[in-house]
PDB file of C-alpha atoms and ligand atoms in Angstrom:
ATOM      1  CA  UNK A1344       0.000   0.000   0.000  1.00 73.00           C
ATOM      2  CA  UNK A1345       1.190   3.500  -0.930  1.00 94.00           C
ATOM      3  CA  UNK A1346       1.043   6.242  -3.142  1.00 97.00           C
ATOM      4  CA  UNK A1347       3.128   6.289  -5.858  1.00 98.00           C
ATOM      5  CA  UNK A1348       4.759   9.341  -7.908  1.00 98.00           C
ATOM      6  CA  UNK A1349       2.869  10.448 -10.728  1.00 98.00           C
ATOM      7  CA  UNK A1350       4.469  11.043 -14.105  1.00 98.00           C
ATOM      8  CA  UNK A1351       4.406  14.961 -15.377  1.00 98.00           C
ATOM      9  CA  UNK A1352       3.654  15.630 -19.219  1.00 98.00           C
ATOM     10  CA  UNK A1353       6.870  15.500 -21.112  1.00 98.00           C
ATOM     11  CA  UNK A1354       8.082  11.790 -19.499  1.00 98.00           C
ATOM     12  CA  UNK A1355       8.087   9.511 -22.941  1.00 98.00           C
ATOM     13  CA  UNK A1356       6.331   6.877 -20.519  1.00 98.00           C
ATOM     14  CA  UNK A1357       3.270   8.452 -21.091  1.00 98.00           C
ATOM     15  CA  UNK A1358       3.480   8.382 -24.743  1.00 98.00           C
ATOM     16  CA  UNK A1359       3.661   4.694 -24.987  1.00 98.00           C
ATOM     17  CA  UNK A1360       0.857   2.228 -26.232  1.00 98.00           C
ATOM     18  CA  UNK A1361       0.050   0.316 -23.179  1.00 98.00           C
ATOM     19  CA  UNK A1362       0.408  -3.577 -23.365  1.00 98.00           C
ATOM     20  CA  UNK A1363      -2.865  -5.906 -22.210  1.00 98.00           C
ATOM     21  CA  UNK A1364      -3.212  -7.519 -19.313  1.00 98.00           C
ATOM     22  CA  UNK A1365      -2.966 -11.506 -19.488  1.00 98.00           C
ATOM     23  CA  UNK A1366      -3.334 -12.757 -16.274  1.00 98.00           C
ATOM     24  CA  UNK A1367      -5.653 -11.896 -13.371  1.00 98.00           C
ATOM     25  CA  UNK A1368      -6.433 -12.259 -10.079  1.00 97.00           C
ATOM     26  CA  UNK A1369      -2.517 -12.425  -8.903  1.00 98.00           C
ATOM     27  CA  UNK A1370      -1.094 -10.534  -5.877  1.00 98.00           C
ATOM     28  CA  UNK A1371       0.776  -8.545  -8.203  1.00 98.00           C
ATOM     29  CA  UNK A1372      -2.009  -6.765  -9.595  1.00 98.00           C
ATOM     30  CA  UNK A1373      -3.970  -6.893  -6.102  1.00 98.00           C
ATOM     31  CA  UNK A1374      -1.237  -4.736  -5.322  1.00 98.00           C
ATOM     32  CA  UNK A1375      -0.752  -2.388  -8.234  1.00 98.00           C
ATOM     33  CA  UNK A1376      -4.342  -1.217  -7.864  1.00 98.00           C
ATOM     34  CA  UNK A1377      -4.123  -1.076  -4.084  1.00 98.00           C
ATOM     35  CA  UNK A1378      -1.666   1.711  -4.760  1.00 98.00           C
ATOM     36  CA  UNK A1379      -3.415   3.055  -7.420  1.00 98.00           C
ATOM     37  CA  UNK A1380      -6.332   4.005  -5.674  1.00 98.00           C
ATOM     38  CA  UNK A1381      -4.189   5.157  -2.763  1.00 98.00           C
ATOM     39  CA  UNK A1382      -2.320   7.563  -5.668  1.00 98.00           C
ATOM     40  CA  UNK A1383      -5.587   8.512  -6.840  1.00 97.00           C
ATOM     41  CA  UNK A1384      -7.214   9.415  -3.935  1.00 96.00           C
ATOM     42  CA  UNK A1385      -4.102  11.421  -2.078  1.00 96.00           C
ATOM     43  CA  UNK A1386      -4.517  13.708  -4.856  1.00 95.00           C
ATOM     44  CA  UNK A1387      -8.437  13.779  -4.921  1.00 93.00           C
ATOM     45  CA  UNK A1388      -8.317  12.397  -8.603  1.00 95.00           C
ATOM     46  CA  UNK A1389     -11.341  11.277 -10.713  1.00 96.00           C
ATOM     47  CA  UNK A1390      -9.441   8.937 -12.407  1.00 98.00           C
ATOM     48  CA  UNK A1391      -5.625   7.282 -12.923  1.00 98.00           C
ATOM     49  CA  UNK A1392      -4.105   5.115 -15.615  1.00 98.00           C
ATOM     50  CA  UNK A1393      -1.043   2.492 -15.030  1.00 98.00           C
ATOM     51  CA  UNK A1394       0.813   4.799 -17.561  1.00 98.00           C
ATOM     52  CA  UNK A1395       0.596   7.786 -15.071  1.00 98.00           C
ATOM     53  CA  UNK A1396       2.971   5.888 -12.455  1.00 98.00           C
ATOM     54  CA  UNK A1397       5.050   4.616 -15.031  1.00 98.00           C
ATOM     55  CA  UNK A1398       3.175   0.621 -15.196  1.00 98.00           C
ATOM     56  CA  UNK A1399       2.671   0.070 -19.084  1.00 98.00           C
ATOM     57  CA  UNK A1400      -0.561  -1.773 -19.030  1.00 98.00           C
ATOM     58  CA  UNK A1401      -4.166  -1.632 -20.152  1.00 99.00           C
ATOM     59  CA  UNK A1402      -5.251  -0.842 -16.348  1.00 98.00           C
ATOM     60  CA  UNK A1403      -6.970   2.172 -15.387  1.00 98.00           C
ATOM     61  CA  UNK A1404      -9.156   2.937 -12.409  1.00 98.00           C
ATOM     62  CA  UNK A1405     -11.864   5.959 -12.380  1.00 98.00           C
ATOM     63  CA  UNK A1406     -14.937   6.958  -9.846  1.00 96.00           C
ATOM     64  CA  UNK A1407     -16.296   8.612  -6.998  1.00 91.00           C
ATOM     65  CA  UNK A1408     -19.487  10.000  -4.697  1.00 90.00           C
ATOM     66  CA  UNK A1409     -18.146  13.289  -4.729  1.00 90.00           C
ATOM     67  CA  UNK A1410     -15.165  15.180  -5.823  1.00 89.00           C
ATOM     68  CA  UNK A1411     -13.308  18.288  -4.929  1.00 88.00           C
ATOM     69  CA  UNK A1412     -10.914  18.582  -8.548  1.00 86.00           C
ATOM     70  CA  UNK A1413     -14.213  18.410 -10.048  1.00 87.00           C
ATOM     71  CA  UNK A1414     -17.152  19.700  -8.031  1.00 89.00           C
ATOM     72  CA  UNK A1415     -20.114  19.260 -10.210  1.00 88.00           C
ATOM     73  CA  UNK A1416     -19.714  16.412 -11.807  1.00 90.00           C
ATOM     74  CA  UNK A1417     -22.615  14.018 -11.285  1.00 91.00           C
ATOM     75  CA  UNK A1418     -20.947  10.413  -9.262  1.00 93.00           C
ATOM     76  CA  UNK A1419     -19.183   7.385 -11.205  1.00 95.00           C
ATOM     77  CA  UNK A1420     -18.688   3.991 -10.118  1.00 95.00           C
ATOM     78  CA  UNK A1421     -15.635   3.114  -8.808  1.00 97.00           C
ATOM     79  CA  UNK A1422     -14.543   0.836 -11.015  1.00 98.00           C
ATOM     80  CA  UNK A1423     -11.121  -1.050 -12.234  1.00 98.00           C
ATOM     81  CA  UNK A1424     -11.096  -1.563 -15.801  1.00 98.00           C
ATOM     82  CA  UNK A1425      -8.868  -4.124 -18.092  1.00 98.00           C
ATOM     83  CA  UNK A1426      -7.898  -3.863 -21.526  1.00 98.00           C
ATOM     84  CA  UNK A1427     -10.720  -1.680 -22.441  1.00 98.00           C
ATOM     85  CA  UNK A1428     -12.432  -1.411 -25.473  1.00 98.00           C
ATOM     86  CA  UNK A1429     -14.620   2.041 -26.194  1.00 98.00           C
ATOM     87  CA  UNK A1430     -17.387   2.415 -28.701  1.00 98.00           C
ATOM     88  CA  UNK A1431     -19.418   5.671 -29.745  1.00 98.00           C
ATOM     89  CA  UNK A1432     -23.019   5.005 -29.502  1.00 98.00           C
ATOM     90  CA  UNK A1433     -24.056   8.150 -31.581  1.00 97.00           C
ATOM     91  CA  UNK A1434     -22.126  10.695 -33.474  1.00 97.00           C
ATOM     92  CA  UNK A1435     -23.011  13.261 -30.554  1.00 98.00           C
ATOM     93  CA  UNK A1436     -19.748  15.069 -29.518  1.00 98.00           C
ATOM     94  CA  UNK A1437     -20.027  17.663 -26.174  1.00 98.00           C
ATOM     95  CA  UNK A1438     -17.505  19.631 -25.262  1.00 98.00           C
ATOM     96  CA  UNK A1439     -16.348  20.144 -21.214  1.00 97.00           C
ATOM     97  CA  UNK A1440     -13.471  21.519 -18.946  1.00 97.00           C
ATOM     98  CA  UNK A1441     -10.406  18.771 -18.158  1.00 97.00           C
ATOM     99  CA  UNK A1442      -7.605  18.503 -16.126  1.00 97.00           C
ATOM    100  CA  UNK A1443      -5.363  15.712 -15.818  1.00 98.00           C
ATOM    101  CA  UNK A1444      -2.971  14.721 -12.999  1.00 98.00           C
ATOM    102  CA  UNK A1445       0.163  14.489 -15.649  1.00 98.00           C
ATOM    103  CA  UNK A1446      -0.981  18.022 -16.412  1.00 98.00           C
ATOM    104  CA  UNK A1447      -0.912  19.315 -12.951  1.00 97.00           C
ATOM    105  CA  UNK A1448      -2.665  23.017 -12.458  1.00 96.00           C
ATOM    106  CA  UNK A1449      -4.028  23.088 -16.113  1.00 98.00           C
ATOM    107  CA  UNK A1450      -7.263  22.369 -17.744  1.00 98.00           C
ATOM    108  CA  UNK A1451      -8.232  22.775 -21.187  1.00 98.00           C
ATOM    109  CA  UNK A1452     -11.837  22.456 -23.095  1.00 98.00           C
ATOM    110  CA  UNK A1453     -12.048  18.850 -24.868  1.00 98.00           C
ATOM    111  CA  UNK A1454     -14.693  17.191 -27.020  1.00 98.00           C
ATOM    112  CA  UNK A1455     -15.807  13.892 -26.423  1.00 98.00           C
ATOM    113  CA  UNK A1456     -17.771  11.398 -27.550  1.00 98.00           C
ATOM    114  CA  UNK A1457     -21.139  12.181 -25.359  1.00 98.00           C
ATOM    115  CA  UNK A1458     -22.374   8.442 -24.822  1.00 98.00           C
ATOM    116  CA  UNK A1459     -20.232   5.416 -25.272  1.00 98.00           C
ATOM    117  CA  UNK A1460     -20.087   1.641 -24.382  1.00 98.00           C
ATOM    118  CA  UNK A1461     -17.189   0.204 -22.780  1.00 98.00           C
ATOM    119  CA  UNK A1462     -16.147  -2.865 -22.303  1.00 98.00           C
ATOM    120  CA  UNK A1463     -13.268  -4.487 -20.546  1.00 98.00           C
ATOM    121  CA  UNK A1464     -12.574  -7.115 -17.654  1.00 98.00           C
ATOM    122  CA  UNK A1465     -11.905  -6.208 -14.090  1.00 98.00           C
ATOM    123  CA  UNK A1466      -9.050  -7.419 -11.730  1.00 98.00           C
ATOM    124  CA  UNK A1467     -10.237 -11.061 -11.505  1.00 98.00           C
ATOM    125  CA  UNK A1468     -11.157 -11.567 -15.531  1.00 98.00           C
ATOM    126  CA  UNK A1469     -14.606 -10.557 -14.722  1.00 98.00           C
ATOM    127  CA  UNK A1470     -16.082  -9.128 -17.953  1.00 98.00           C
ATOM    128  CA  UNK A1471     -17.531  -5.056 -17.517  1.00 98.00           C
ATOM    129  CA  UNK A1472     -19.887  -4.026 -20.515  1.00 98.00           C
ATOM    130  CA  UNK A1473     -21.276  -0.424 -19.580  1.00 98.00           C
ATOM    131  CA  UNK A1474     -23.017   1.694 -21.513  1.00 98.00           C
ATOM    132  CA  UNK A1475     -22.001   5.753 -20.301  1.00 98.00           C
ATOM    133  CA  UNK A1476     -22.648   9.233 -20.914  1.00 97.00           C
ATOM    134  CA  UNK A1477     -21.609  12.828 -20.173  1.00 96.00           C
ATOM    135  CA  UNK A1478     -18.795  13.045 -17.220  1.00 96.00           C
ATOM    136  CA  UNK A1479     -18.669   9.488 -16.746  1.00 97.00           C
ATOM    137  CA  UNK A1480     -18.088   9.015 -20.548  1.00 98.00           C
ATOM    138  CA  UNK A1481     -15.700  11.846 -20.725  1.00 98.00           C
ATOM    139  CA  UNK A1482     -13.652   9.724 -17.373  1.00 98.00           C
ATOM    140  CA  UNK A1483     -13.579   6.744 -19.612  1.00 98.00           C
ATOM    141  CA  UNK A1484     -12.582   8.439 -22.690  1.00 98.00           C
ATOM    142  CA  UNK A1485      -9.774  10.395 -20.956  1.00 98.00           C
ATOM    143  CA  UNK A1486      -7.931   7.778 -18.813  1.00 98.00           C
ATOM    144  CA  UNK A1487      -8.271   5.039 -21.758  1.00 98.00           C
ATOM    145  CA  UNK A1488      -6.651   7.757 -24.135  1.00 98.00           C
ATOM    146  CA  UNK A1489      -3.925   7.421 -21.386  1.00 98.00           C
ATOM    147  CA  UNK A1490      -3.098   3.800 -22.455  1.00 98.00           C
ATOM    148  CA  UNK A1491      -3.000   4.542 -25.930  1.00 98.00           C
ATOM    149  CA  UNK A1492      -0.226   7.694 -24.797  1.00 98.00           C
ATOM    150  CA  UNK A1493      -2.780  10.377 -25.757  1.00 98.00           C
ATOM    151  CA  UNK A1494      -2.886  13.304 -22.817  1.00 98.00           C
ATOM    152  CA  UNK A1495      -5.906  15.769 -23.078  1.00 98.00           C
ATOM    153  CA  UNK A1496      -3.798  18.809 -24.806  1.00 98.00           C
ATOM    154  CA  UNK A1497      -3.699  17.072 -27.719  1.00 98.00           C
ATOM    155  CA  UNK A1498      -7.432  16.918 -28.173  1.00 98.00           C
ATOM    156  CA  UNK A1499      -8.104  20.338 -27.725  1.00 98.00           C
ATOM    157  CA  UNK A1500      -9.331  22.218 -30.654  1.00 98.00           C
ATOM    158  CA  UNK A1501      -9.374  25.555 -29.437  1.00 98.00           C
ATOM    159  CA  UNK A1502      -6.176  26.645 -27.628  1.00 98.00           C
ATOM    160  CA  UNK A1503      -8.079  29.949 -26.107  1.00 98.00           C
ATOM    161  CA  UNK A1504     -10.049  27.443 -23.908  1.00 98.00           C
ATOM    162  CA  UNK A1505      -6.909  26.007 -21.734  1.00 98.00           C
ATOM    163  CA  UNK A1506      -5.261  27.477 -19.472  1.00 98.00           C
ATOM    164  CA  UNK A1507      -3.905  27.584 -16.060  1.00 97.00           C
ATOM    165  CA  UNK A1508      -6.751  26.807 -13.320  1.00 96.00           C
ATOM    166  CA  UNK A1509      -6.154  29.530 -10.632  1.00 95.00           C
ATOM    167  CA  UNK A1510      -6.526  32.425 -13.844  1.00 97.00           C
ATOM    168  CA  UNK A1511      -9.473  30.176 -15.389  1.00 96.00           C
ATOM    169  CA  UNK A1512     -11.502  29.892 -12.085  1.00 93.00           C
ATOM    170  CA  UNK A1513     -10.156  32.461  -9.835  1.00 92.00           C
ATOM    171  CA  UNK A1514     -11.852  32.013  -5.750  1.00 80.00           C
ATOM    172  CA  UNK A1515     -12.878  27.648  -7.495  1.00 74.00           C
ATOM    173  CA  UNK A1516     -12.499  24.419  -5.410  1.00 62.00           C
ATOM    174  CA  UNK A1517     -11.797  23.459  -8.223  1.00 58.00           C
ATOM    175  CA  UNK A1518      -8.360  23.112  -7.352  1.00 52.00           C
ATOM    176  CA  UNK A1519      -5.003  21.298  -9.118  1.00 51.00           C
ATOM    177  CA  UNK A1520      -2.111  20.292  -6.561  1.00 42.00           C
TER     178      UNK A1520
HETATM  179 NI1  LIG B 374      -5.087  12.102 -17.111  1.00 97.21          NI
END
């Protein structure tokens, strides 16, 4: 158990494709995402990828009741999803503020796909097959793009829409470490 560093924009490690994940269920893994969520939730985070603390593999973990980076967004599931796969389920695109912990103190305005399905398997092989939509689907999107070693500035369209958080939303909880 413990949080782990997180890697900063500009580390190749977070450019790389991210290799599946073959077996489950092991102590090794059991661990990894132990220290995941502990990562995640020292910094109040919404969501992490295995990329982020330098662990190449199709791993991320996302969800919450309530939280403080991102203070109107509706709840997710906590969930730990495997070697995801992510499919539109309309051409509907919505834009919406981002911030990533790689990115720390920025956020930037980022179209997504508005609903989705994702599937994927969970720590013990378990299949996940969720259909999503608005912040949840933006979550997914976001930390998946991780594992493919896409970060959120290079989605954004319109470069007068990102910026640093304290000048973007002066007096906001909305706060990056
Ligand atoms: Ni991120």
């Amino acid at each position: 158990m413990s949080v782990r560093d997180i890697l900063k924009m500009g580390d190749p490690r977070l450019l790389q494709q991210a290799e599946p994940i073959t077996r489950f269920g092991t102590p090794d893994l059991d661990a990894l995402i132990e220290d995941m969520f502990d990562t995640m939730h020292a910094v109040n985070g919404a969501g992490l990828a295995a990329p982020q603390i330098g662990v190449n593999l199709q791993l991320v973990i996302f969800g919450f009741k309530q939280n403080t980076r991102y203070p109107d967004a509706p709840p997710v599931p906590e969930t730990v999803l495997i070697n995801p796969v992510l499919t539109p389920l309309s051409d509907q695109i919505e834009e919406d503020w981002e911030g990533c912990l790689s990115v720390p103190g920025l956020r930037g305005v980022v179209p997504r796909w508005t609903r989705l399905h994702y599937q994927g398997v969970d720590q013990y092989g378990k299949v996940i097959s969720r259909d999503a939509e608005g912040f949840h689907a933006r979550v997914v999107q976001h930390e998946c793009d991780h594992l493919a070693g896409i970060l959120y500035p290079m989605r954004i369209e319109d470069f007068s829409r990102f910026g640093y958080v304290d000048v973007l939303f002066p007096g906001s909880d909305a706060h990056d470490d």
